[in-house]
GROMACS .gro file of C-alpha atoms in nm:
model
  228
    1MET     CA    1   0.017   0.014   0.024
    2SER     CA    2   0.143   0.350  -0.095
    3PRO     CA    3   0.217   0.601   0.143
    4ILE     CA    4  -0.060   0.860   0.218
    5SER     CA    5   0.057   1.191   0.062
    6ALA     CA    6   0.045   1.550   0.287
    7ARG     CA    7  -0.196   1.651   0.034
    8ASP     CA    8  -0.434   1.334   0.088
    9VAL     CA    9  -0.404   1.400   0.457
   10ARG     CA   10  -0.464   1.778   0.429
   11PHE     CA   11  -0.776   1.684   0.224
   12ARG     CA   12  -0.906   1.437   0.481
   13ARG     CA   13  -0.856   1.690   0.794
   14MET     CA   14  -1.044   1.959   0.618
   15SER     CA   15  -1.327   1.750   0.472
   16LEU     CA   16  -1.391   1.600   0.798
   17GLN     CA   17  -1.438   1.910   0.977
   18ILE     CA   18  -1.622   2.067   0.722
   19ILE     CA   19  -1.862   1.757   0.724
   20CYS     CA   20  -1.895   1.784   1.113
   21THR     CA   21  -1.918   2.168   1.149
   22GLY     CA   22  -2.201   2.137   0.893
   23LEU     CA   23  -2.384   1.876   1.084
   24LEU     CA   24  -2.381   2.046   1.420
   25SER     CA   25  -2.468   2.408   1.235
   26TRP     CA   26  -2.821   2.215   1.140
   27LEU     CA   27  -2.828   2.084   1.502
   28LEU     CA   28  -2.807   2.450   1.621
   29LEU     CA   29  -3.029   2.608   1.365
   30GLY     CA   30  -3.322   2.317   1.451
   31VAL     CA   31  -3.250   2.437   1.814
   32TYR     CA   32  -3.308   2.819   1.699
   33ARG     CA   33  -3.594   2.698   1.532
   34SER     CA   34  -3.757   2.553   1.790
   35ILE     CA   35  -3.804   2.861   1.951
   36ILE     CA   36  -3.970   3.018   1.659
   37VAL     CA   37  -4.219   2.730   1.587
   38ASP     CA   38  -4.284   2.624   1.978
   39PRO     CA   39  -4.173   2.935   2.198
   40GLN     CA   40  -4.103   2.815   2.538
   41THR     CA   41  -4.056   3.031   2.876
   42THR     CA   42  -3.869   2.750   3.073
   43LEU     CA   43  -3.542   2.561   2.993
   44GLY     CA   44  -3.702   2.229   3.024
   45GLY     CA   45  -4.002   2.349   2.780
   46LEU     CA   46  -3.704   2.473   2.557
   47VAL     CA   47  -3.571   2.152   2.564
   48ALA     CA   48  -3.845   1.968   2.522
   49SER     CA   49  -3.915   2.143   2.218
   50ILE     CA   50  -3.632   2.078   2.020
   51PRO     CA   51  -3.724   1.751   1.864
   52LYS     CA   52  -4.022   1.976   1.697
   53GLY     CA   53  -3.758   2.273   1.586
   54LEU     CA   54  -3.545   1.987   1.411
   55ALA     CA   55  -3.830   1.797   1.244
   56SER     CA   56  -3.924   2.161   1.105
   57SER     CA   57  -3.574   2.251   1.003
   58TYR     CA   58  -3.571   2.133   0.637
   59TYR     CA   59  -3.487   2.471   0.469
   60ASP     CA   60  -3.227   2.501   0.703
   61LEU     CA   61  -3.096   2.158   0.641
   62VAL     CA   62  -3.141   2.226   0.267
   63VAL     CA   63  -2.892   2.512   0.291
   64ILE     CA   64  -2.660   2.376   0.516
   65ALA     CA   65  -2.640   2.022   0.349
   66SER     CA   66  -2.598   2.259  -0.006
   67MET     CA   67  -2.296   2.470   0.146
   68THR     CA   68  -2.152   2.137   0.308
   69VAL     CA   69  -2.129   1.945  -0.036
   70THR     CA   70  -2.039   2.271  -0.231
   71ALA     CA   71  -1.736   2.284  -0.014
   72LEU     CA   72  -1.649   1.942  -0.017
   73ILE     CA   73  -1.645   1.947  -0.411
   74LEU     CA   74  -1.465   2.245  -0.462
   75LEU     CA   75  -1.222   2.122  -0.220
   76PHE     CA   76  -1.175   1.787  -0.377
   77LEU     CA   77  -1.095   1.987  -0.679
   78LEU     CA   78  -0.852   2.219  -0.527
   79LYS     CA   79  -0.709   1.985  -0.299
   80ALA     CA   80  -0.360   1.992  -0.496
   81SER     CA   81  -0.337   2.348  -0.400
   82ARG     CA   82  -0.256   2.464  -0.025
   83LEU     CA   83  -0.396   2.811  -0.097
   84GLY     CA   84  -0.699   2.708  -0.301
   85SER     CA   85  -0.797   2.472  -0.014
   86ALA     CA   86  -0.749   2.726   0.246
   87VAL     CA   87  -0.980   2.936   0.065
   88VAL     CA   88  -1.252   2.750   0.028
   89PHE     CA   89  -1.225   2.618   0.411
   90PHE     CA   90  -1.239   2.987   0.516
   91LEU     CA   91  -1.517   3.037   0.306
   92PHE     CA   92  -1.739   2.769   0.445
   93TYR     CA   93  -1.662   2.890   0.773
   94LEU     CA   94  -1.756   3.239   0.694
   95ALA     CA   95  -2.075   3.108   0.583
   96VAL     CA   96  -2.155   2.911   0.847
   97LEU     CA   97  -2.098   3.197   1.055
   98VAL     CA   98  -2.330   3.427   0.833
   99SER     CA   99  -2.606   3.131   0.864
  100LEU     CA  100  -2.556   3.097   1.226
  101SER     CA  101  -2.582   3.450   1.339
  102TRP     CA  102  -2.853   3.536   1.048
  103GLY     CA  103  -3.082   3.231   1.201
  104PHE     CA  104  -3.036   3.345   1.576
  105ALA     CA  105  -3.131   3.726   1.474
  106ASN     CA  106  -3.399   3.555   1.300
  107ILE     CA  107  -3.588   3.447   1.624
  108ASN     CA  108  -3.684   3.782   1.741
  109LEU     CA  109  -3.700   3.947   1.381
  110VAL     CA  110  -3.965   3.721   1.326
  111LYS     CA  111  -4.160   3.779   1.660
  112MET     CA  112  -4.102   4.124   1.541
  113LEU     CA  113  -4.185   4.134   1.177
  114GLY     CA  114  -4.413   3.829   1.137
  115GLU     CA  115  -4.173   3.737   0.898
  116PRO     CA  116  -3.788   3.646   0.834
  117PHE     CA  117  -3.625   4.011   0.736
  118THR     CA  118  -3.664   4.100   0.402
  119PHE     CA  119  -3.535   4.346   0.116
  120GLN     CA  120  -3.851   4.536   0.121
  121TRP     CA  121  -3.800   4.576   0.503
  122LEU     CA  122  -3.458   4.726   0.420
  123VAL     CA  123  -3.549   4.954   0.184
  124TYR     CA  124  -3.815   5.061   0.420
  125GLY     CA  125  -3.567   5.117   0.720
  126ASP     CA  126  -3.349   5.315   0.409
  127PHE     CA  127  -3.071   5.038   0.457
  128LEU     CA  128  -3.113   5.031   0.813
  129GLN     CA  129  -3.010   5.433   0.853
  130ASN     CA  130  -3.329   5.556   1.033
  131ALA     CA  131  -3.420   5.497   1.384
  132ASP     CA  132  -3.697   5.247   1.369
  133ALA     CA  133  -3.455   4.997   1.174
  134ARG     CA  134  -3.161   5.023   1.406
  135ASN     CA  135  -3.366   4.995   1.705
  136ALA     CA  136  -3.523   4.641   1.554
  137MET     CA  137  -3.201   4.527   1.482
  138GLY     CA  138  -3.096   4.601   1.793
  139ASP     CA  139  -3.363   4.447   1.978
  140ALA     CA  140  -3.315   4.141   1.767
  141LEU     CA  141  -2.937   4.142   1.859
  142ASN     CA  142  -2.848   4.304   2.241
  143PHE     CA  143  -2.548   4.210   2.431
  144ARG     CA  144  -2.694   3.929   2.636
  145GLU     CA  145  -2.811   3.744   2.299
  146VAL     CA  146  -2.471   3.815   2.118
  147ALA     CA  147  -2.328   3.686   2.392
  148ILE     CA  148  -2.527   3.384   2.367
  149LEU     CA  149  -2.469   3.354   1.986
  150SER     CA  150  -2.116   3.373   2.038
  151VAL     CA  151  -2.096   3.100   2.271
  152SER     CA  152  -2.321   2.856   2.067
  153ILE     CA  153  -2.092   2.933   1.764
  154ALA     CA  154  -1.798   2.878   1.929
  155LEU     CA  155  -1.941   2.557   2.071
  156VAL     CA  156  -2.038   2.442   1.706
  157LEU     CA  157  -1.659   2.514   1.564
  158VAL     CA  158  -1.465   2.360   1.870
  159LEU     CA  159  -1.698   2.054   1.896
  160GLY     CA  160  -1.657   2.005   1.499
  161SER     CA  161  -1.323   2.027   1.528
  162ALA     CA  162  -1.309   1.786   1.799
  163ALA     CA  163  -1.530   1.552   1.639
  164ALA     CA  164  -1.296   1.565   1.305
  165ARG     CA  165  -1.008   1.513   1.479
  166LEU     CA  166  -1.169   1.172   1.676
  167TRP     CA  167  -1.296   1.065   1.327
  168LEU     CA  168  -0.971   1.050   1.171
  169ARG     CA  169  -0.854   0.804   1.418
  170LEU     CA  170  -1.063   0.556   1.245
  171GLY     CA  171  -0.957   0.294   1.061
  172VAL     CA  172  -1.063   0.252   0.682
  173ILE     CA  173  -1.356   0.049   0.801
  174GLY     CA  174  -1.470   0.233   1.082
  175HIS     CA  175  -1.439   0.539   0.852
  176ARG     CA  176  -1.648   0.406   0.550
  177VAL     CA  177  -1.940   0.327   0.806
  178LEU     CA  178  -1.961   0.626   0.959
  179LEU     CA  179  -1.940   0.831   0.682
  180GLY     CA  180  -2.206   0.605   0.524
  181ALA     CA  181  -2.435   0.603   0.818
  182LEU     CA  182  -2.402   0.986   0.828
  183VAL     CA  183  -2.512   0.996   0.469
  184LEU     CA  184  -2.770   0.799   0.532
  185GLY     CA  185  -2.878   0.976   0.826
  186VAL     CA  186  -2.868   1.306   0.659
  187ALA     CA  187  -3.083   1.156   0.343
  188GLY     CA  188  -3.309   1.045   0.615
  189ALA     CA  189  -3.343   1.396   0.787
  190LEU     CA  190  -3.423   1.565   0.462
  191VAL     CA  191  -3.699   1.299   0.363
  192GLY     CA  192  -3.868   1.365   0.719
  193THR     CA  193  -3.806   1.698   0.783
  194GLY     CA  194  -3.949   1.783   0.441
  195TYR     CA  195  -4.264   1.523   0.521
  196HIS     CA  196  -4.301   1.698   0.851
  197VAL     CA  197  -4.326   2.064   0.746
  198HIS     CA  198  -4.589   2.004   0.457
  199ALA     CA  199  -4.806   1.732   0.659
  200GLU     CA  200  -4.792   2.000   0.922
  201ALA     CA  201  -4.873   2.320   0.681
  202LEU     CA  202  -4.661   2.502   0.887
  203PRO     CA  203  -4.660   2.882   0.812
  204ALA     CA  204  -4.362   2.991   0.576
  205ALA     CA  205  -4.256   3.262   0.797
  206LYS     CA  206  -4.191   3.022   1.052
  207ILE     CA  207  -3.961   2.745   0.873
  208ASP     CA  208  -3.843   2.959   0.574
  209ASN     CA  209  -3.436   2.981   0.587
  210PRO     CA  210  -3.412   3.326   0.654
  211ILE     CA  211  -3.112   3.385   0.405
  212VAL     CA  212  -3.304   3.248   0.129
  213HIS     CA  213  -3.610   3.426   0.233
  214PHE     CA  214  -3.411   3.769   0.181
  215VAL     CA  215  -3.278   3.646  -0.141
  216GLU     CA  216  -3.573   3.546  -0.275
  217SER     CA  217  -3.760   3.873  -0.155
  218ALA     CA  218  -3.471   4.080  -0.336
  219LEU     CA  219  -3.515   3.872  -0.627
  220LEU     CA  220  -3.884   3.813  -0.620
  221SER     CA  221  -4.062   4.121  -0.522
  222PRO     CA  222  -3.778   4.414  -0.514
  223THR     CA  223  -4.054   4.725  -0.452
  224PRO     CA  224  -4.097   4.763  -0.081
  225VAL     CA  225  -4.485   4.648  -0.044
  226VAL     CA  226  -4.518   4.865   0.265
  227LEU     CA  227  -4.453   5.154   0.068
  228THR     CA  228  -4.717   5.073  -0.198
   0.00000   0.00000   0.00000
């Protein structure tokens, strides 16, 4: 058996970190989603609502899975380039940070606006220049909640890295079994969450991924409805 090259080791390490971080990011978004679809006032109630939040996070899972698969494909295509691999790795983590931050802010934005933040609200708020818009964003992310968000994101990054290191220690068979189980698990989650959101007829405002919702609002209906 030929020795594994440094390039292959780097690719495997980065790809496993991306996979583990992507999975944990979806789980965290599921926790955020539980607060939107099933608001609770106690810690016990919040914990009990997490399964419902995960079941309702179909669109979040689609986004995270798409980001992860895209990053893995690009990482594979550019694995011969150390710089290219580093750029893909950085962009993936940047996308994760944006997704988790926006997902967290979406909790309060849905409460205040009745829907995820849209391009129309951005225009109505004079691109966040007027006082009402700044106050709304301040309410969506105050100091306490920024601290909670920072800790939760840090946990995702640290646990994702730790899980990847543990995965690297597995042998060939263990690696393939775990990867196969993960692929099947994600596929099952996509089917299950997709069925749940349609069977329960959950309102789009509570289950839409906030980033996709914003982009769609800009592309499909750029005119501010609130001004017409």
